[in-house]
Amino acid sequence: MDIIKILPKHVSNQIAAGEVIQRPASAVKEMLENSLDAGCTEIKLLIKNAGKKLIQVVDNGCGMSKSDARKCFIRHATSKIENAEDLFNITSMGFRGEAMSSIAAISQVEINTKLTDQQTGTYLRIEGGKIEEVKESSTTDGTSIKVKNIFYNVPARRNFLKSDNVEMRHITEEFTRIALANPNIKMQLVNDNKELYHLPISNFKKRIINLFGNKKNESLVPISEKTSIIELNGFIGKPETAKKTRGEQYFFVNGRFIKNHYLQHAVFKAFEDLIPTKYFPSQFINLKIDPKLIDINIHPTKHEIKFEDEKAIYSIIKSSIKRSLGMYNIVPSLDFSQENAFELDFKNIENTNFKQPTIKIDKNYNPFNHKKIDSDSSTKNNLDLKDNTLFDSDILDNNISIPFQISNQFIAISYKNGIKIIHQRRAHKRILFEYYTNSLKKGNGKSQHLLFPKSIELSLKEINLIENLKKDLNSLGFIFKLKNQNMEIYAVPTECREENIKEIIEDILNQAQSNLEIEVNQTKKIAKSLAKSLAISNSKMLKTEEMSSLYNELLKCKVSNLCPNGKSIIKNFKIDDLKKYF
Ligand code: ADP
Ligand code: MG
């Protein structure tokens, strides 16, 4: 007996629809993309009940003829490609011809569309994929599509939908991605008759601010890079604005939002040591690349794409972010939105009678490029840093007050235009972190011998780890032997106190074992953990010389305003700020 049946068309369409349309937000994405492909300059998205009741997209694009309006609901009906070859040169958002047929299969659709050069347009009503009504209509140029009662005929899917809040968040996210990728299109989002977004035509930065609020204005740092394979531009958020939740990681390739774990890693890597672990930096990055060098076709929702030269793109992204971060970090509060916006106010310094030092900002300077930088050799890059140091110590001689301590926690220094408050423990952490990173690189950490060797008992796993870290630990100044399951320590870095040794080793082991999502290189982890163990506490009384020296050492650091896990070290309160309190 034969058992194979050919599924009826409406069933196979419903199955196909399941892949393309998972929730109201998927229909939103497909329809917004179609409007973009239709060359519109304005899109309005109207939502009711988080899209469960209504999703309507109104555009002023090219519109469709009567027969195209019928055809667009047939599976694999597309105006965007003609043959498989075209797949390698896609510049439109769509190409599979699956979205409209899928949407129509699982909802009640009404469409009103008019070609620009026609007097009248077409109205079409479809239910569950079947055309119920077609008539001439008087409508404006472009297309308006209403999708009602999504999944009305697929109860399993409908029941699977989440709460209105969750579904609306998905819709807003799709809208945001498309709005970010197309600042040259006016876009509106209205939910249950309330306008959520009204985005005028603007540039990329303005679009980000219109979507995410005015406070973004100060935190965006521009990035840009042009190479033979790729053009990159956009913005990253300053490290201190990193968030505990993911969400503002946006990559666009040729105007299309994409997800790519490998390239995302390049961004996280560039922010390494500047933000706390498990925090996520904001990023709004546009990549322009020859469509022949990418393959968009690998995922039905087209979020994932494959690049031919992923490794090169990875390093371009990483280095260009690092460079921008470097430029921003050279001087603690260089604000990119204004020129000359150093916190130590230049104008007032100019009026005093000492020479104004010049601060050179080398655009190619990369403070993270360890090969080039070396804190006690005088490479070109270092001269820039020295200028920075000189700059502040000039003021120290002439204009800065003697430092004093607040509550054994903070160091306060008043200068001509205000007061700086320095977090003493974080400052010390940063200094030690850079010192140990350097020792690790050069293998020249200073040791002090212990009067009696100290023995620490370790597990087999820990012994293995220590064996792997041996070279690094030696570089820092630890001298030890591993015997059975014991670590016999003969010498330790000079800063270590004997009573802390066990704790320090345990901390290094913990750090080394920590299973971080973002892989941090091992030496950095060690340097970080030593800095953490050895930095002065938040309640240590300091002598004036100690405070001055801490401040001066801090200014010599490559990054002087953030501690290794990304928290602020210095806060400036300007006179004008202080006046506001009175
Ligand atoms: P694709 O976008 O992959 O071509 P779709 O199923 O999304 O497939 O759309 C099918 C066709 O319907 C498109 O190729 C296009 O010609 C037409 N179409 C859909 N939406 C619009 C619109 N808003 N304006 C003009 N034409 C549209
Ligand atoms: Mg489409």
XYZ file of C-alpha atoms and ligand atoms in Angstrom:
610
model
C 0.000 0.000 0.000
C 1.328 3.477 -0.866
C 1.799 5.664 2.155
C 3.389 8.812 0.770
C 1.057 11.790 0.321
C 1.773 15.168 -1.185
C 0.746 17.796 1.359
C -1.914 20.218 0.208
C -0.559 23.652 -0.691
C -2.036 25.508 2.277
C -0.432 23.034 4.676
C 2.988 23.250 3.055
C 2.703 27.039 3.066
C 1.866 27.008 6.757
C 4.882 24.832 7.450
C 7.131 27.131 5.444
C 5.595 30.101 7.243
C 6.692 28.652 10.561
C 10.308 29.116 9.535
C 10.043 32.701 8.386
C 7.352 34.032 10.730
C 7.869 32.963 14.317
C 6.132 35.858 16.007
C 4.583 39.234 15.175
C 8.043 40.839 15.189
C 9.154 38.598 12.290
C 6.288 39.890 10.156
C 7.243 43.445 11.165
C 10.809 42.876 10.033
C 9.827 41.381 6.677
C 7.324 44.114 5.921
C 9.659 46.953 6.909
C 12.327 45.431 4.689
C 9.928 45.226 1.777
C 9.131 48.908 2.221
C 12.829 49.750 2.145
C 13.287 47.660 -0.998
C 10.391 49.559 -2.529
C 12.518 52.707 -2.269
C 10.367 54.586 0.204
C 11.420 57.653 2.188
C 8.808 57.257 4.921
C 7.512 54.274 6.875
C 4.794 54.168 9.473
C 4.350 51.097 11.641
C 1.061 50.750 13.507
C 0.626 48.037 16.107
C -2.341 46.819 18.114
C -2.092 44.333 20.961
C 1.631 43.798 20.487
C 0.981 42.809 16.892
C -1.381 39.995 17.815
C -4.375 41.937 16.589
C -2.812 44.207 13.985
C 0.467 44.974 12.286
C 0.189 47.671 9.679
C 3.023 49.048 7.589
C 2.426 52.109 5.456
C 5.122 53.251 3.042
C 5.480 55.732 0.211
C 7.531 53.386 -1.954
C 7.052 52.309 -5.559
C 3.787 50.426 -4.952
C 2.570 47.425 -6.953
C 0.449 46.858 -10.014
C -2.769 44.887 -9.644
C -1.244 41.657 -10.918
C 1.946 42.091 -8.840
C -0.209 42.625 -5.776
C -1.767 39.211 -6.441
C 1.535 37.565 -7.320
C 3.431 38.792 -4.297
C 1.540 36.278 -2.133
C 2.713 33.295 -4.154
C 5.612 31.397 -2.636
C 8.973 32.206 -4.233
C 7.493 35.256 -5.900
C 10.132 37.963 -5.847
C 11.046 40.962 -7.935
C 14.559 40.985 -6.518
C 16.483 38.129 -8.089
C 16.095 36.280 -11.342
C 18.611 33.486 -11.082
C 20.923 31.821 -8.599
C 23.834 33.945 -9.810
C 22.086 37.029 -8.455
C 22.416 35.576 -4.983
C 26.053 36.608 -4.990
C 25.272 40.208 -5.633
C 22.357 41.024 -3.400
C 21.851 44.643 -2.546
C 18.192 44.408 -1.558
C 16.890 43.293 1.830
C 14.700 40.531 0.406
C 15.328 37.915 -2.232
C 13.687 34.673 -1.163
C 10.127 35.594 -2.030
C 8.847 33.785 1.010
C 7.746 36.483 3.421
C 4.474 37.677 1.923
C 3.232 34.170 1.139
C 4.139 33.059 4.653
C 2.416 36.008 6.300
C -0.681 35.499 4.168
C -0.795 31.799 5.053
C -1.176 32.467 8.762
C -3.189 35.675 9.017
C -5.819 37.914 7.467
C -4.126 40.383 5.152
C -5.449 43.532 3.577
C -3.340 45.437 1.114
C -3.783 48.802 -0.514
C -1.200 49.700 -3.077
C -0.725 52.161 -5.930
C 1.993 52.690 -8.493
C 3.164 56.301 -8.574
C 2.181 56.846 -12.190
C -1.364 55.404 -11.849
C -4.565 57.184 -10.928
C -6.071 54.351 -8.935
C -4.673 51.543 -6.885
C -5.590 48.024 -5.829
C -7.248 46.665 -2.719
C -6.770 43.005 -1.954
C -7.959 40.841 0.930
C -6.492 37.453 1.712
C -7.342 34.995 4.443
C -5.229 31.955 5.255
C -3.471 32.345 1.907
C -6.695 32.519 -0.154
C -7.558 35.677 -2.064
C -11.043 36.694 -0.916
C -11.454 40.060 -2.586
C -9.722 42.241 -5.184
C -10.952 45.650 -6.225
C -9.828 48.979 -7.520
C -9.204 51.513 -4.784
C -8.408 55.149 -4.371
C -5.288 55.225 -2.275
C -2.068 57.215 -1.968
C 1.238 56.366 -3.657
C 2.967 53.399 -2.104
C 1.753 50.436 -0.132
C -0.174 49.846 3.048
C -0.382 46.305 4.369
C -2.506 45.243 7.332
C -1.791 41.914 8.953
C -4.639 40.986 11.281
C -4.974 38.212 13.839
C -1.656 36.577 13.184
C -1.693 32.764 13.638
C -5.510 32.828 13.828
C -5.502 29.519 11.973
C -2.476 27.992 13.727
C -3.624 27.797 17.371
C -0.462 26.002 18.466
C 1.579 28.975 17.329
C -0.811 31.511 18.710
C -0.711 29.897 22.157
C 3.038 29.897 22.012
C 3.198 33.693 21.809
C 4.511 35.471 24.885
C 2.923 38.309 26.845
C 2.163 41.580 25.083
C 5.153 43.152 26.804
C 7.571 40.580 25.489
C 6.150 40.533 21.963
C 6.190 44.340 21.886
C 9.834 44.347 22.955
C 10.644 42.105 19.998
C 8.777 44.423 17.658
C 10.536 47.504 19.040
C 13.866 45.763 18.613
C 13.203 44.957 14.931
C 12.043 48.522 14.384
C 15.170 49.859 16.132
C 17.525 47.757 14.020
C 15.937 48.920 10.801
C 15.756 52.524 12.004
C 19.458 52.480 12.895
C 20.413 51.058 9.535
C 18.326 53.663 7.679
C 18.656 57.120 9.226
C 17.767 58.586 5.827
C 14.214 57.242 6.142
C 11.562 58.934 8.255
C 10.111 56.324 10.587
C 7.235 56.201 13.047
C 6.042 53.571 15.464
C 2.559 53.803 16.955
C 1.437 51.250 19.512
C -2.233 51.108 20.532
C -2.659 54.674 19.261
C 0.335 55.941 21.260
C 3.309 57.209 19.291
C 6.463 55.527 20.610
C 8.948 56.839 18.069
C 8.895 59.660 15.615
C 12.211 59.644 13.821
C 12.929 62.395 11.332
C 15.446 61.938 8.524
C 18.870 62.524 10.102
C 22.439 61.336 10.309
C 23.525 58.168 12.104
C 24.479 59.816 15.385
C 21.204 61.757 15.595
C 19.261 58.599 14.809
C 20.965 56.794 17.704
C 20.120 59.693 20.010
C 16.522 59.847 18.790
C 16.143 56.165 19.531
C 18.085 55.887 22.783
C 17.709 59.295 24.353
C 19.763 62.445 24.780
C 22.113 60.999 27.342
C 23.740 59.000 24.536
C 25.085 62.245 23.135
C 27.974 62.390 25.594
C 28.836 58.735 25.626
C 29.354 58.017 21.934
C 32.892 57.785 20.631
C 33.244 57.747 16.838
C 35.105 54.996 15.031
C 36.051 54.854 11.394
C 38.380 52.898 9.168
C 38.764 52.391 5.456
C 40.657 49.472 4.005
C 40.673 47.737 0.668
C 38.274 45.037 1.847
C 36.004 46.924 4.176
C 34.801 50.333 5.225
C 33.837 50.759 8.829
C 32.189 53.613 10.657
C 29.969 54.211 13.626
C 30.116 54.729 17.345
C 31.038 52.889 20.486
C 29.880 53.763 23.984
C 32.478 54.995 26.452
C 33.591 52.138 28.728
C 31.929 53.575 31.814
C 28.555 53.362 30.100
C 28.804 49.592 29.551
C 25.762 47.729 30.787
C 25.166 44.552 32.688
C 22.752 43.372 30.049
C 23.320 42.736 26.396
C 21.301 44.738 23.944
C 23.155 47.610 22.374
C 25.448 45.488 20.232
C 24.587 46.536 16.715
C 26.461 45.478 13.604
C 25.164 46.454 10.203
C 26.579 45.103 6.990
C 25.599 47.044 3.888
C 22.594 48.425 5.747
C 21.451 45.090 7.130
C 21.482 44.242 10.843
C 23.554 41.134 11.460
C 24.675 38.928 14.300
C 28.106 37.424 14.143
C 29.651 35.947 17.276
C 33.153 36.025 15.914
C 33.094 39.716 15.019
C 31.271 40.485 18.269
C 34.209 38.949 20.068
C 36.496 41.485 18.394
C 34.521 44.274 20.066
C 34.606 42.622 23.490
C 38.321 42.042 23.060
C 38.897 45.715 22.294
C 37.161 46.654 25.538
C 39.046 44.096 27.564
C 40.357 45.539 30.862
C 38.329 48.684 30.426
C 35.007 47.343 31.538
C 34.103 44.909 34.298
C 33.685 41.291 33.306
C 30.124 40.400 32.333
C 29.429 43.982 31.284
C 28.615 44.775 27.670
C 29.758 47.836 25.754
C 27.384 49.665 23.404
C 28.286 49.544 19.779
C 26.716 50.869 16.612
C 28.951 49.700 13.799
C 28.361 49.967 10.074
C 30.406 47.791 7.769
C 30.450 48.301 4.038
C 31.732 45.436 1.986
C 31.482 44.196 -1.577
C 28.364 41.951 -1.571
C 30.355 39.369 -3.519
C 32.482 38.789 -0.433
C 29.585 37.848 1.824
C 26.987 35.109 1.906
C 23.659 36.200 3.364
C 21.849 33.157 2.174
C 22.730 30.873 5.047
C 19.915 31.785 7.421
C 16.187 32.112 6.714
C 15.819 35.305 8.738
C 19.039 36.629 7.239
C 20.569 37.682 10.564
C 23.610 35.502 10.254
C 25.982 36.131 7.410
C 29.285 34.644 6.380
C 32.305 36.685 5.336
C 35.032 35.507 3.062
C 37.812 37.156 5.043
C 36.530 37.055 8.588
C 39.937 37.123 10.274
C 41.001 40.341 8.613
C 37.672 41.994 9.410
C 38.044 40.858 13.026
C 41.348 42.623 13.434
C 40.207 45.750 11.625
C 37.252 46.061 14.008
C 39.343 45.393 17.078
C 42.149 47.765 16.222
C 39.925 50.605 15.134
C 37.948 50.441 18.385
C 41.146 50.287 20.384
C 42.499 53.280 18.586
C 39.399 55.323 19.321
C 39.417 54.191 22.937
C 43.084 55.047 23.111
C 42.536 58.533 21.807
C 39.804 58.954 24.337
C 41.820 57.574 27.206
C 45.066 59.482 26.722
C 43.670 62.402 28.623
C 41.175 61.383 31.276
C 38.268 63.361 30.001
C 38.724 64.131 26.383
C 35.247 64.775 25.082
C 34.821 64.045 21.424
C 31.709 66.070 21.000
C 33.538 69.324 21.612
C 36.921 70.516 20.573
C 39.412 71.318 23.300
C 37.171 69.899 25.924
C 39.847 68.802 28.329
C 38.628 68.978 31.861
C 41.626 70.959 32.907
C 40.399 74.096 31.343
C 42.910 75.443 28.832
C 41.633 78.986 28.756
C 42.323 79.600 32.388
C 45.689 77.962 32.262
C 46.677 80.159 29.340
C 46.190 83.231 31.509
C 48.734 82.114 34.032
C 52.398 82.739 33.423
C 53.704 79.279 32.806
C 54.267 77.754 29.447
C 51.304 75.913 28.053
C 52.396 72.393 27.316
C 51.403 70.899 24.021
C 49.419 67.758 23.989
C 49.833 65.761 20.873
C 47.238 63.225 20.070
C 48.606 60.669 17.721
C 45.671 59.256 15.830
C 47.551 56.051 15.263
C 48.454 55.711 18.883
C 47.159 52.517 20.344
C 47.699 52.259 24.090
C 47.025 48.569 24.008
C 49.582 47.694 21.445
C 52.145 46.141 23.730
C 54.761 45.718 21.080
C 55.073 49.429 20.617
C 54.617 50.621 24.135
C 56.920 50.186 26.958
C 56.586 52.373 29.963
C 60.250 53.080 30.504
C 61.649 53.288 27.023
C 61.227 56.468 25.102
C 59.366 55.414 22.009
C 57.473 58.008 20.062
C 54.220 56.852 21.545
C 55.562 57.247 24.982
C 56.469 60.827 24.407
C 52.810 61.505 23.983
C 52.152 59.951 27.311
C 54.951 61.892 28.923
C 53.447 65.087 27.591
C 50.305 64.118 29.330
C 52.179 63.533 32.575
C 54.121 66.743 32.226
C 50.925 68.592 31.669
C 49.449 67.671 34.977
C 52.643 67.865 37.012
C 53.186 71.438 35.802
C 49.987 72.272 37.505
C 51.083 70.292 40.484
C 54.075 72.610 40.901
C 52.290 75.833 40.248
C 48.664 75.581 40.798
C 47.605 72.409 42.468
C 46.987 72.175 46.186
C 48.693 69.769 48.496
C 46.628 66.605 48.318
C 44.528 65.713 51.302
C 42.570 62.638 52.180
C 38.854 62.242 52.680
C 37.709 59.524 55.030
C 40.881 57.513 54.368
C 39.345 56.544 51.048
C 39.713 59.359 48.592
C 42.439 61.773 47.673
C 41.349 65.305 46.962
C 43.430 67.766 44.987
C 42.171 71.216 44.302
C 43.342 73.009 41.196
C 42.562 76.286 39.609
C 39.234 75.276 38.108
C 37.910 72.902 40.662
C 38.688 69.831 42.602
C 39.683 66.305 41.621
C 38.630 63.397 43.767
C 40.645 60.245 43.287
C 39.572 56.800 44.406
C 42.774 55.670 46.099
C 42.322 51.921 45.864
C 41.306 51.975 42.213
C 44.179 54.323 41.394
C 46.629 51.954 43.027
C 45.073 48.979 41.258
C 45.581 50.640 37.888
C 49.215 51.466 38.691
C 49.968 47.923 39.844
C 48.090 46.382 36.931
C 50.200 48.269 34.414
C 53.356 47.541 36.362
C 52.680 43.801 36.421
C 51.558 43.678 32.815
C 54.884 45.201 31.982
C 56.855 42.802 34.191
C 55.061 39.893 32.575
C 55.976 41.119 29.165
C 59.606 41.687 29.985
C 60.041 38.933 32.511
C 61.790 41.286 34.916
C 59.612 41.396 38.015
C 61.650 42.042 41.161
C 61.708 39.345 43.815
C 62.219 39.296 47.539
C 63.446 36.059 49.068
C 61.504 34.591 51.917
C 63.351 33.747 55.095
C 61.571 30.403 55.204
C 60.037 28.841 52.104
C 56.279 28.834 52.177
C 54.424 25.686 51.251
C 50.905 25.718 49.829
C 48.941 22.550 49.309
C 47.081 22.395 46.019
C 44.760 20.055 44.151
C 46.027 18.171 41.101
C 44.093 20.478 38.831
C 45.650 23.487 40.539
C 49.128 22.036 40.275
C 48.573 21.653 36.548
C 47.422 25.227 36.273
C 50.416 26.521 38.203
C 52.696 24.497 35.931
C 51.112 26.202 32.934
C 51.507 29.586 34.549
C 55.075 28.961 35.696
C 56.741 31.229 33.175
C 54.384 34.104 33.947
C 54.686 33.661 37.677
C 58.482 33.679 37.374
C 58.290 36.852 35.316
C 56.417 38.525 38.112
C 59.004 37.549 40.693
C 57.647 34.300 42.120
C 60.286 31.617 42.532
C 58.933 28.195 43.447
C 59.094 24.457 42.978
C 56.257 21.994 42.662
C 56.658 18.910 44.796
C 53.928 16.292 44.837
C 50.893 18.370 45.566
C 52.732 21.235 47.171
C 53.921 24.549 45.871
C 57.136 25.498 47.673
C 57.610 29.238 47.351
C 61.079 30.729 47.861
C 60.600 34.276 46.632
C 57.709 36.568 45.826
C 57.244 39.916 44.051
C 58.617 42.694 46.252
C 55.216 44.218 46.887
C 53.781 41.011 48.352
C 53.515 40.633 52.054
C 54.271 37.227 53.454
C 50.969 36.751 55.187
C 49.110 37.330 51.928
C 50.927 34.842 49.743
C 48.439 32.029 50.052
C 45.552 34.322 49.314
C 47.341 35.789 46.293
C 48.055 32.376 44.805
C 44.474 31.296 45.398
C 43.238 34.418 43.747
C 45.442 33.874 40.721
C 44.155 30.308 40.475
C 40.564 31.443 40.738
C 41.040 34.026 38.055
C 42.810 31.569 35.803
C 40.030 29.022 36.193
C 37.125 31.394 35.921
C 35.079 30.323 33.019
C 34.490 33.631 31.364
C 32.320 33.998 28.363
C 34.814 36.388 26.911
C 38.221 34.895 26.848
C 40.703 37.162 28.584
C 44.329 36.457 28.095
C 46.011 34.664 30.914
C 48.738 37.204 31.706
C 46.188 39.974 31.996
C 44.219 37.872 34.446
C 47.305 37.363 36.569
C 48.240 41.018 36.498
C 44.697 41.937 37.397
C 44.519 39.538 40.253
C 47.869 40.647 41.700
C 46.806 44.263 41.434
C 43.591 43.425 43.201
C 45.362 41.571 45.995
C 48.045 44.158 46.559
C 46.321 47.482 46.059
C 45.926 49.629 49.157
C 42.606 49.319 50.898
C 39.700 51.703 50.955
C 40.497 52.694 54.485
C 44.220 53.282 54.533
C 45.529 56.519 55.900
C 48.092 57.991 53.501
C 50.865 60.503 54.044
C 50.973 63.574 51.816
C 54.039 62.258 49.935
C 52.271 58.976 49.376
C 49.269 60.741 47.939
C 51.393 62.887 45.625
C 53.333 59.913 44.465
C 50.192 57.880 43.866
C 48.775 60.713 41.795
C 51.945 61.100 39.778
C 52.238 57.384 39.147
C 48.645 57.326 38.068
C 49.282 60.000 35.489
C 52.073 57.896 34.029
C 49.646 55.064 33.371
C 48.531 54.321 29.851
C 44.953 54.507 31.012
C 44.699 56.731 34.031
C 41.013 57.220 34.475
C 39.730 53.662 34.685
C 40.741 50.822 36.941
C 41.431 47.441 35.289
C 37.837 46.364 35.637
C 36.561 49.524 34.099
C 35.447 51.643 37.011
C 36.216 55.362 37.248
C 39.233 56.488 39.208
C 39.067 60.271 38.971
C 36.073 62.557 39.198
C 36.409 66.243 38.480
C 34.189 68.817 40.103
C 34.576 72.149 38.404
C 33.969 75.437 40.172
C 30.891 75.913 38.033
C 29.563 72.567 39.203
C 30.277 73.486 42.808
C 28.497 76.810 42.434
C 25.321 74.936 41.630
C 25.229 73.665 45.191
C 24.997 77.154 46.663
P 11.194 39.259 -1.303
O 11.228 40.501 -0.485
O 12.202 38.254 -0.882
O 11.207 39.522 -2.770
P 8.544 38.998 -0.219
O 7.651 37.832 -0.076
O 8.919 39.746 0.990
O 9.808 38.509 -1.010
O 7.848 40.005 -1.226
C 7.459 39.553 -2.511
C 7.409 40.694 -3.493
O 6.322 41.546 -3.182
C 8.617 41.580 -3.481
O 9.650 41.068 -4.284
C 8.046 42.885 -4.016
O 8.074 42.894 -5.421
C 6.616 42.876 -3.556
N 6.402 43.737 -2.357
C 6.209 43.329 -1.092
N 6.023 44.380 -0.244
C 6.093 45.495 -1.010
C 5.984 46.916 -0.749
N 5.799 47.393 0.503
N 6.081 47.757 -1.802
C 6.307 47.287 -3.033
N 6.411 45.979 -3.360
C 6.314 45.075 -2.367
Mg 10.790 40.648 1.502
